């Protein structure tokens, strides 16, 4: 069918590449390009020999000219951006210059401030439309599958969705007192930022980890989860008509929270540069260098993830609730692709999103968040490629009364 240029060779890219190779009917050829070429070569060495032709290249994705030269050489049908959020705009610029489709799994982030905003990428809408190419934003799990679940719920079960709670539970245990499951810098920026949710037309800001709820997750059990801001809230607020409230919760264990608090208290999570022995260093980047590499967690992580969305709204004038989620087993993922479930649940939808664009199922010109496309073919592929979903039409709600969110229970 076609050719993909994959930028990045980290945890998420590794899973996506395994899955592209499994889906060789669509991915006849892939080029793996990243800053450190040896990582691309290692993936090629592991996966070569199947039907998908694999090449590798070195690229600095902060450099638009280098990217343009590489895209012109490879001539891919799509560029899969699985590097870091800092590279989104340079890669989009190169896609525009070469009229090549684009996809990613995280919104653009300036290096010096944690913003989690789509505005920079939404500014490319007209230019992508005029160039006749598609940009698919946020094709991981959250953002990604959570947006597809929302579009699917609206299309098949509701006339109007009024409340969405996204629940991201990682019941996995890697045995370390503190480690992050994906890029530590991005992860810590996300969880140390203020919380935020949207209700009745306005954003309500909370202190980091201020709102806590307990929830009994299927196949994982009882966990404590905390309200965070997460980037898909911004696009879902725009794309779900009639929405009254949307929140995002993620589970964290006590050891993770205790270490994070201590690191924060001593300034290790700061993204403000400091001078050390005549050199400018960013404390959070230094911390990343000493924490376990997320890729090394695969063999040691046991347990399951459960990520999904609870919807509440109206169908034919009646109140209706609907919960849809995926459960993923860390060790099963490791057996299949050599990575734990957090990389797996992101890498699989990255492959599926790219396949949707390459096969022409999702190819309208412009810049789109994932919930703006027809969810049905993507939902079918989730079942096929290792992320089956479960539906519950009578779920336990996060809190019985929507008003409860206005009286947050403070974390002690
Ligand atoms: P990693 O840190 O494991 O991998 C990042 C890769 O990008 C590395 O191979 C790195 O190269 C490469 N890279 C970084 N900078 C450049 C550059 N300037 N030029 C070329 N290559 C570069 O991260 P993850 O795989 O954990 O995460 C990848 C993306 O997925 C992130 O954007 C993250 O936010 C997103 N994500 C999305 C989720 C979702 O559900 N939507 C969930 C989890 C992650 P090098 O090896 O040299 O460092």
Short mmCIF file of C-alpha atoms and ligand atoms in Angstrom, two decimals:
data_model
loop_
_atom_site.label_atom_id
_atom_site.label_comp_id
_atom_site.label_asym_id
_atom_site.label_seq_id
_atom_site.Cartn_x
_atom_site.Cartn_y
_atom_site.Cartn_z
CA UNK A 1 0.00 0.00 0.00
CA UNK A 2 2.62 2.60 0.97
CA UNK A 3 5.55 4.04 2.80
CA UNK A 4 5.88 5.77 6.20
CA UNK A 5 8.72 7.85 7.60
CA UNK A 6 8.83 7.33 11.38
CA UNK A 7 10.67 9.98 13.38
CA UNK A 8 11.89 8.89 16.83
CA UNK A 9 13.14 5.53 18.05
CA UNK A 10 12.09 5.61 21.72
CA UNK A 11 9.52 3.65 23.71
CA UNK A 12 6.43 4.60 21.71
CA UNK A 13 8.18 4.45 18.31
CA UNK A 14 9.50 0.97 19.05
CA UNK A 15 5.97 -0.39 19.58
CA UNK A 16 4.56 1.48 16.57
CA UNK A 17 7.37 0.05 14.41
CA UNK A 18 6.68 -3.52 15.61
CA UNK A 19 3.02 -2.97 14.71
CA UNK A 20 3.78 -1.45 11.27
CA UNK A 21 5.84 -4.54 10.50
CA UNK A 22 2.92 -6.76 11.60
CA UNK A 23 0.66 -4.70 9.32
CA UNK A 24 2.88 -5.10 6.25
CA UNK A 25 -0.08 -4.96 3.87
CA UNK A 26 -0.38 -1.24 4.63
CA UNK A 27 3.23 -0.51 5.63
CA UNK A 28 5.17 -1.96 2.68
CA UNK A 29 8.11 0.23 3.53
CA UNK A 30 9.18 2.22 6.59
CA UNK A 31 12.13 4.48 7.24
CA UNK A 32 13.08 4.88 10.92
CA UNK A 33 14.85 8.19 11.47
CA UNK A 34 15.98 9.66 14.76
CA UNK A 35 18.65 11.73 16.46
CA UNK A 36 20.56 8.62 17.56
CA UNK A 37 20.81 6.42 14.45
CA UNK A 38 22.12 3.40 16.38
CA UNK A 39 18.67 3.06 18.03
CA UNK A 40 17.04 2.98 14.56
CA UNK A 41 19.57 0.39 13.39
CA UNK A 42 18.91 -1.77 16.47
CA UNK A 43 15.18 -1.78 15.68
CA UNK A 44 15.88 -2.61 12.05
CA UNK A 45 18.19 -5.48 13.08
CA UNK A 46 15.45 -6.88 15.33
CA UNK A 47 12.61 -6.59 12.80
CA UNK A 48 14.23 -7.07 9.40
CA UNK A 49 13.40 -10.11 7.34
CA UNK A 50 9.61 -9.72 7.13
CA UNK A 51 7.53 -8.29 4.32
CA UNK A 52 8.05 -4.63 5.32
CA UNK A 53 11.21 -3.10 3.87
CA UNK A 54 13.04 -1.15 6.61
CA UNK A 55 15.60 1.61 6.14
CA UNK A 56 17.13 3.95 8.74
CA UNK A 57 18.44 7.50 8.78
CA UNK A 58 19.87 10.08 11.15
CA UNK A 59 17.89 13.29 11.48
CA UNK A 60 17.74 16.27 13.80
CA UNK A 61 14.01 16.92 13.87
CA UNK A 62 14.57 20.43 15.24
CA UNK A 63 16.04 21.31 11.84
CA UNK A 64 13.42 21.91 9.11
CA UNK A 65 15.91 21.80 6.22
CA UNK A 66 17.28 18.43 7.33
CA UNK A 67 13.73 17.11 7.59
CA UNK A 68 12.79 18.41 4.14
CA UNK A 69 15.89 16.78 2.60
CA UNK A 70 15.04 13.46 4.27
CA UNK A 71 11.37 13.57 3.22
CA UNK A 72 12.39 14.39 -0.37
CA UNK A 73 14.76 11.44 -0.35
CA UNK A 74 12.31 8.93 1.16
CA UNK A 75 9.09 10.29 -0.40
CA UNK A 76 6.79 8.78 2.27
CA UNK A 77 2.98 8.84 2.17
CA UNK A 78 2.99 10.00 5.81
CA UNK A 79 5.42 11.23 8.45
CA UNK A 80 4.75 9.62 11.83
CA UNK A 81 6.07 12.00 14.47
CA UNK A 82 7.01 9.81 17.44
CA UNK A 83 9.79 12.06 18.69
CA UNK A 84 9.00 14.60 21.41
CA UNK A 85 6.33 17.34 21.49
CA UNK A 86 9.07 19.96 20.96
CA UNK A 87 9.51 18.76 17.37
CA UNK A 88 5.85 18.96 16.25
CA UNK A 89 6.07 22.31 14.46
CA UNK A 90 9.37 21.74 12.65
CA UNK A 91 8.03 18.42 11.38
CA UNK A 92 4.73 20.04 10.34
CA UNK A 93 6.70 22.75 8.49
CA UNK A 94 8.67 20.08 6.61
CA UNK A 95 5.44 18.21 5.76
CA UNK A 96 3.95 21.42 4.37
CA UNK A 97 7.03 22.16 2.28
CA UNK A 98 6.95 18.65 0.80
CA UNK A 99 3.13 18.19 0.72
CA UNK A 100 3.29 15.09 2.92
CA UNK A 101 0.67 13.86 5.42
CA UNK A 102 1.51 14.18 9.12
CA UNK A 103 0.53 12.51 12.39
CA UNK A 104 1.63 12.72 16.04
CA UNK A 105 0.68 11.57 19.54
CA UNK A 106 1.20 14.73 21.60
CA UNK A 107 0.58 18.46 21.17
CA UNK A 108 3.41 20.89 20.46
CA UNK A 109 5.22 22.13 23.55
CA UNK A 110 7.64 25.03 23.71
CA UNK A 111 10.74 23.85 25.62
CA UNK A 112 10.66 26.67 28.15
CA UNK A 113 7.01 26.56 29.31
CA UNK A 114 4.59 23.70 29.88
CA UNK A 115 1.43 24.79 28.05
CA UNK A 116 -0.45 21.75 26.71
CA UNK A 117 -2.25 23.84 24.09
CA UNK A 118 -3.21 23.03 20.52
CA UNK A 119 -3.21 26.64 19.31
CA UNK A 120 0.18 26.45 17.58
CA UNK A 121 -0.84 23.37 15.61
CA UNK A 122 -4.38 24.59 14.91
CA UNK A 123 -2.75 27.65 13.31
CA UNK A 124 -1.65 25.31 10.48
CA UNK A 125 -5.24 24.40 9.52
CA UNK A 126 -5.56 26.65 6.48
CA UNK A 127 -2.07 25.90 5.18
CA UNK A 128 -2.58 22.13 5.37
CA UNK A 129 -5.98 22.45 3.73
CA UNK A 130 -4.55 24.55 0.87
CA UNK A 131 -1.68 22.08 0.43
CA UNK A 132 -4.22 19.23 0.20
CA UNK A 133 -2.60 17.20 3.00
CA UNK A 134 -3.89 15.75 6.27
CA UNK A 135 -2.47 16.32 9.74
CA UNK A 136 -3.85 13.88 12.32
CA UNK A 137 -3.19 15.21 15.83
CA UNK A 138 -2.99 13.07 18.95
CA UNK A 139 -3.14 9.46 17.73
CA UNK A 140 -1.93 7.75 20.91
CA UNK A 141 -4.17 6.47 23.72
CA UNK A 142 -4.85 9.67 25.62
CA UNK A 143 -5.00 11.75 23.51
CA UNK A 144 -6.02 9.33 20.82
CA UNK A 145 -8.22 6.37 21.65
CA UNK A 146 -10.07 8.49 24.23
CA UNK A 147 -11.11 10.85 21.38
CA UNK A 148 -12.11 7.90 19.17
CA UNK A 149 -14.15 6.46 22.08
CA UNK A 150 -15.89 9.86 22.43
CA UNK A 151 -16.72 10.09 18.72
CA UNK A 152 -17.95 6.46 18.78
CA UNK A 153 -20.16 7.05 21.83
CA UNK A 154 -21.71 10.13 20.23
CA UNK A 155 -22.24 8.42 16.88
CA UNK A 156 -23.83 5.22 18.20
CA UNK A 157 -25.27 5.79 21.67
CA UNK A 158 -26.12 9.41 22.41
CA UNK A 159 -27.99 12.37 20.94
CA UNK A 160 -25.99 14.55 23.30
CA UNK A 161 -23.07 13.83 25.63
CA UNK A 162 -23.18 16.10 28.68
CA UNK A 163 -20.46 14.65 30.92
CA UNK A 164 -17.20 12.91 30.10
CA UNK A 165 -14.75 11.52 32.64
CA UNK A 166 -11.56 10.08 31.19
CA UNK A 167 -10.01 7.53 33.58
CA UNK A 168 -6.39 6.52 33.06
CA UNK A 169 -5.36 3.78 35.45
CA UNK A 170 -1.97 2.16 35.49
CA UNK A 171 -2.06 -0.77 37.90
CA UNK A 172 1.45 -1.81 36.87
CA UNK A 173 4.36 -2.28 39.27
CA UNK A 174 7.97 -1.93 38.05
CA UNK A 175 9.50 -2.47 41.47
CA UNK A 176 11.35 0.87 41.59
CA UNK A 177 10.39 3.42 44.26
CA UNK A 178 10.21 6.07 41.50
CA UNK A 179 10.30 5.85 37.72
CA UNK A 180 8.11 7.18 34.91
CA UNK A 181 6.45 4.99 32.31
CA UNK A 182 7.17 7.26 29.40
CA UNK A 183 9.60 10.10 28.73
CA UNK A 184 10.24 11.41 32.30
CA UNK A 185 10.55 15.03 31.24
CA UNK A 186 7.16 15.07 29.50
CA UNK A 187 5.53 12.95 32.22
CA UNK A 188 6.72 15.13 35.11
CA UNK A 189 5.80 18.35 33.29
CA UNK A 190 2.30 16.94 32.92
CA UNK A 191 1.73 15.83 36.51
CA UNK A 192 3.40 18.76 38.24
CA UNK A 193 1.31 21.33 36.34
CA UNK A 194 -1.92 22.74 37.82
CA UNK A 195 -5.00 20.58 37.31
CA UNK A 196 -7.83 21.93 35.16
CA UNK A 197 -11.26 20.79 34.04
CA UNK A 198 -14.05 22.33 32.01
CA UNK A 199 -17.54 22.93 33.31
CA UNK A 200 -20.44 25.03 32.03
CA UNK A 201 -18.35 26.92 29.50
CA UNK A 202 -15.36 27.70 31.66
CA UNK A 203 -12.06 26.22 32.71
CA UNK A 204 -11.65 25.62 36.43
CA UNK A 205 -8.08 25.44 37.66
CA UNK A 206 -6.96 23.35 40.63
CA UNK A 207 -3.63 22.96 42.38
CA UNK A 208 -1.59 19.97 41.19
CA UNK A 209 -3.19 16.75 42.53
CA UNK A 210 -5.80 18.74 44.47
CA UNK A 211 -8.80 16.60 43.50
CA UNK A 212 -8.70 12.95 44.39
CA UNK A 213 -11.22 10.15 43.84
CA UNK A 214 -11.22 6.41 44.44
CA UNK A 215 -12.37 4.05 41.68
CA UNK A 216 -12.65 0.30 41.35
CA UNK A 217 -11.18 -0.54 37.96
CA UNK A 218 -12.10 -3.72 36.16
CA UNK A 219 -9.22 -6.26 36.22
CA UNK A 220 -7.06 -3.86 38.29
CA UNK A 221 -9.02 -3.15 41.45
CA UNK A 222 -9.43 -0.15 43.76
CA UNK A 223 -7.08 2.77 42.98
CA UNK A 224 -6.78 6.42 43.91
CA UNK A 225 -6.84 8.80 40.98
CA UNK A 226 -6.17 12.51 40.67
CA UNK A 227 -7.64 15.18 38.44
CA UNK A 228 -5.09 16.45 35.90
CA UNK A 229 -5.31 18.69 32.89
CA UNK A 230 -4.80 16.63 29.76
CA UNK A 231 -4.56 17.94 26.23
CA UNK A 232 -7.52 16.09 24.73
CA UNK A 233 -9.84 18.11 26.99
CA UNK A 234 -9.16 21.19 24.85
CA UNK A 235 -10.23 19.60 21.57
CA UNK A 236 -13.09 17.53 22.98
CA UNK A 237 -14.66 20.67 24.47
CA UNK A 238 -14.81 22.03 20.92
CA UNK A 239 -15.85 18.82 19.17
CA UNK A 240 -18.53 17.42 21.50
CA UNK A 241 -21.68 19.54 21.09
CA UNK A 242 -23.77 19.96 24.26
CA UNK A 243 -20.94 19.09 26.63
CA UNK A 244 -21.41 20.42 30.18
CA UNK A 245 -18.32 19.03 31.86
CA UNK A 246 -15.19 17.09 31.03
CA UNK A 247 -12.51 15.90 33.43
CA UNK A 248 -9.43 13.71 33.28
CA UNK A 249 -8.21 11.47 36.12
CA UNK A 250 -5.00 9.47 36.38
CA UNK A 251 -4.02 6.98 39.08
CA UNK A 252 -0.82 7.40 41.06
CA UNK A 253 0.56 5.25 43.85
CA UNK A 254 1.71 6.73 47.19
CA UNK A 255 5.41 6.06 46.49
CA UNK A 256 5.31 7.93 43.17
CA UNK A 257 3.55 10.90 44.77
CA UNK A 258 5.89 11.04 47.76
CA UNK A 259 8.99 11.06 45.55
CA UNK A 260 7.50 13.57 43.15
CA UNK A 261 6.70 15.92 46.03
CA UNK A 262 10.24 15.65 47.41
CA UNK A 263 11.79 16.23 43.98
CA UNK A 264 9.52 19.23 43.48
CA UNK A 265 10.35 20.62 46.92
CA UNK A 266 14.08 20.57 46.18
CA UNK A 267 13.63 22.09 42.72
CA UNK A 268 14.53 19.01 40.66
CA UNK A 269 11.39 19.18 38.50
CA UNK A 270 11.96 22.77 37.42
CA UNK A 271 12.31 23.64 33.72
CA UNK A 272 14.06 26.95 34.57
CA UNK A 273 17.75 26.66 33.62
CA UNK A 274 20.28 27.00 36.44
CA UNK A 275 24.01 27.50 36.23
CA UNK A 276 26.15 24.56 37.41
CA UNK A 277 29.94 24.65 37.15
CA UNK A 278 29.75 27.29 34.43
CA UNK A 279 27.16 25.38 32.41
CA UNK A 280 23.42 26.04 32.03
CA UNK A 281 21.42 22.96 32.96
CA UNK A 282 17.69 22.33 33.25
CA UNK A 283 17.02 20.44 36.49
CA UNK A 284 14.23 18.31 34.96
CA UNK A 285 16.49 17.25 32.07
CA UNK A 286 19.20 16.31 34.57
CA UNK A 287 16.64 14.30 36.55
CA UNK A 288 15.67 12.48 33.33
CA UNK A 289 19.30 11.47 32.89
CA UNK A 290 19.45 9.77 36.30
CA UNK A 291 16.01 8.10 36.31
CA UNK A 292 15.53 4.61 34.84
CA UNK A 293 15.00 4.70 31.08
CA UNK A 294 11.29 3.95 30.53
CA UNK A 295 12.34 1.43 27.86
CA UNK A 296 14.13 -0.57 30.57
CA UNK A 297 10.92 -1.02 32.60
CA UNK A 298 9.41 -3.54 30.17
CA UNK A 299 10.85 -6.76 31.61
CA UNK A 300 10.16 -5.73 35.24
CA UNK A 301 6.64 -4.33 35.01
CA UNK A 302 3.75 -6.56 36.05
CA UNK A 303 0.03 -5.78 36.26
CA UNK A 304 -2.44 -4.11 33.95
CA UNK A 305 -3.56 -0.74 32.64
CA UNK A 306 -7.22 0.21 32.31
CA UNK A 307 -7.94 3.38 30.32
CA UNK A 308 -11.35 4.53 29.20
CA UNK A 309 -14.14 7.09 29.24
CA UNK A 310 -17.41 7.32 31.16
CA UNK A 311 -20.10 9.23 29.28
CA UNK A 312 -23.37 10.58 30.60
CA UNK A 313 -25.96 12.23 28.40
CA UNK A 314 -29.27 11.84 26.60
CA UNK A 315 -30.66 9.40 24.06
CA UNK A 316 -34.27 9.84 22.84
CA UNK A 317 -34.92 12.16 25.78
CA UNK A 318 -33.75 9.59 28.34
CA UNK A 319 -30.68 9.81 30.59
CA UNK A 320 -27.98 7.38 29.54
CA UNK A 321 -24.55 6.34 30.82
CA UNK A 322 -21.88 4.40 28.96
CA UNK A 323 -18.34 3.34 29.90
CA UNK A 324 -15.85 2.06 27.36
CA UNK A 325 -12.34 0.99 28.26
CA UNK A 326 -9.36 -1.13 27.31
CA UNK A 327 -7.40 -3.34 29.67
CA UNK A 328 -3.81 -4.06 28.72
CA UNK A 329 -1.40 -6.43 30.47
CA UNK A 330 2.21 -5.19 30.87
CA UNK A 331 3.78 -8.65 30.63
CA UNK A 332 1.69 -9.66 27.59
CA UNK A 333 2.90 -6.50 25.82
CA UNK A 334 6.47 -7.26 26.77
CA UNK A 335 6.19 -10.79 25.38
CA UNK A 336 4.79 -9.49 22.11
CA UNK A 337 6.89 -6.38 21.37
CA UNK A 338 9.46 -6.02 24.19
CA UNK A 339 7.78 -2.97 25.80
CA UNK A 340 5.45 -2.33 28.74
CA UNK A 341 1.79 -1.38 28.33
CA UNK A 342 2.19 2.42 28.49
CA UNK A 343 4.32 2.43 25.33
CA UNK A 344 2.11 -0.30 23.84
CA UNK A 345 -1.16 1.56 24.36
CA UNK A 346 0.37 4.60 22.60
CA UNK A 347 2.30 2.84 19.83
CA UNK A 348 -0.59 0.69 18.60
CA UNK A 349 -2.97 3.66 17.99
CA UNK A 350 -0.08 5.56 16.36
CA UNK A 351 0.23 2.76 13.79
CA UNK A 352 -3.56 2.57 13.34
CA UNK A 353 -3.90 6.36 12.88
CA UNK A 354 -1.18 6.37 10.22
CA UNK A 355 -2.86 3.39 8.51
CA UNK A 356 -6.19 5.26 8.49
CA UNK A 357 -4.58 8.13 6.59
CA UNK A 358 -2.52 5.89 4.29
CA UNK A 359 -5.51 3.76 3.28
CA UNK A 360 -7.55 6.87 2.50
CA UNK A 361 -10.14 6.18 5.24
CA UNK A 362 -9.15 9.38 6.99
CA UNK A 363 -7.75 11.80 4.47
CA UNK A 364 -9.51 15.15 4.47
CA UNK A 365 -7.12 18.06 3.88
CA UNK A 366 -6.46 20.18 6.96
CA UNK A 367 -5.41 19.75 10.59
CA UNK A 368 -7.71 17.53 12.67
CA UNK A 369 -7.95 16.09 16.13
CA UNK A 370 -8.72 12.41 16.11
CA UNK A 371 -12.38 12.70 17.22
CA UNK A 372 -13.14 14.66 14.04
CA UNK A 373 -12.84 11.50 11.93
CA UNK A 374 -15.23 8.54 11.54
CA UNK A 375 -14.41 6.37 14.58
CA UNK A 376 -15.75 3.06 13.20
CA UNK A 377 -12.77 1.82 11.14
CA UNK A 378 -10.35 2.79 13.93
CA UNK A 379 -12.46 0.93 16.51
CA UNK A 380 -12.34 -2.21 14.37
CA UNK A 381 -8.57 -1.97 14.08
CA UNK A 382 -8.15 -1.61 17.87
CA UNK A 383 -9.68 -5.05 18.31
CA UNK A 384 -7.48 -6.45 15.58
CA UNK A 385 -4.12 -5.03 16.68
CA UNK A 386 -4.07 -5.76 20.40
CA UNK A 387 -6.22 -3.13 22.17
CA UNK A 388 -9.70 -4.70 22.43
CA UNK A 389 -12.35 -2.58 24.13
CA UNK A 390 -15.05 -3.42 26.64
CA UNK A 391 -18.42 -1.68 26.99
CA UNK A 392 -20.42 -1.22 30.20
CA UNK A 393 -23.91 0.29 29.99
CA UNK A 394 -24.40 0.55 33.74
CA UNK A 395 -21.10 1.84 35.11
CA UNK A 396 -20.33 3.19 38.56
CA UNK A 397 -19.89 6.96 38.10
CA UNK A 398 -16.86 8.81 39.46
CA UNK A 399 -19.15 10.84 41.74
CA UNK A 400 -22.88 10.51 41.98
CA UNK A 401 -23.62 14.21 41.60
CA UNK A 402 -21.96 16.44 39.02
CA UNK A 403 -22.06 19.28 41.57
CA UNK A 404 -19.64 17.36 43.75
CA UNK A 405 -16.79 18.43 41.49
CA UNK A 406 -17.26 21.96 42.76
CA UNK A 407 -16.47 20.88 46.32
CA UNK A 408 -13.18 19.13 45.80
CA UNK A 409 -11.96 16.75 48.44
CA UNK A 410 -8.47 18.01 49.23
CA UNK A 411 -5.53 15.68 49.26
CA UNK A 412 -4.06 15.64 52.72
P1 LIG B 1 11.30 8.65 24.24
O1 LIG B 1 12.05 9.67 24.98
O2 LIG B 1 11.41 7.21 24.61
O3 LIG B 1 11.64 8.73 22.67
C1 LIG B 1 11.74 9.94 21.98
C2 LIG B 1 12.52 9.69 20.71
O4 LIG B 1 12.59 10.90 19.97
C3 LIG B 1 13.96 9.25 20.97
O5 LIG B 1 14.30 8.23 20.04
C4 LIG B 1 14.73 10.53 20.71
O6 LIG B 1 16.05 10.35 20.26
C5 LIG B 1 13.93 11.14 19.60
N1 LIG B 1 14.21 12.57 19.49
C6 LIG B 1 14.16 13.50 20.48
N2 LIG B 1 14.54 14.70 20.00
C7 LIG B 1 14.82 14.51 18.69
C8 LIG B 1 15.26 15.37 17.67
N3 LIG B 1 15.49 16.67 17.86
N4 LIG B 1 15.47 14.85 16.44
C9 LIG B 1 15.26 13.52 16.20
N5 LIG B 1 14.83 12.67 17.13
C10 LIG B 1 14.62 13.16 18.37
O7 LIG B 1 9.75 9.11 24.30
P2 LIG B 1 8.45 8.20 24.21
O8 LIG B 1 8.63 7.21 23.12
O9 LIG B 1 8.08 7.76 25.56
O10 LIG B 1 7.38 9.29 23.75
C11 LIG B 1 7.26 9.68 22.39
C12 LIG B 1 6.09 10.65 22.22
O11 LIG B 1 4.88 9.99 22.59
C13 LIG B 1 6.18 11.89 23.11
O12 LIG B 1 5.79 13.00 22.33
C14 LIG B 1 5.18 11.64 24.19
O13 LIG B 1 4.66 12.83 24.71
C15 LIG B 1 4.14 10.86 23.42
N6 LIG B 1 3.24 10.05 24.26
C16 LIG B 1 1.90 10.09 23.99
C17 LIG B 1 1.01 9.34 24.74
C18 LIG B 1 -0.44 9.30 24.35
O14 LIG B 1 -1.17 8.47 24.88
N7 LIG B 1 -0.92 10.16 23.47
C19 LIG B 1 1.46 8.51 25.87
C20 LIG B 1 2.91 8.45 26.02
C21 LIG B 1 3.74 9.23 25.25
P3 LIG B 1 17.28 9.99 21.28
O15 LIG B 1 17.22 8.51 21.33
O16 LIG B 1 18.49 10.52 20.61
O17 LIG B 1 16.98 10.67 22.60
#
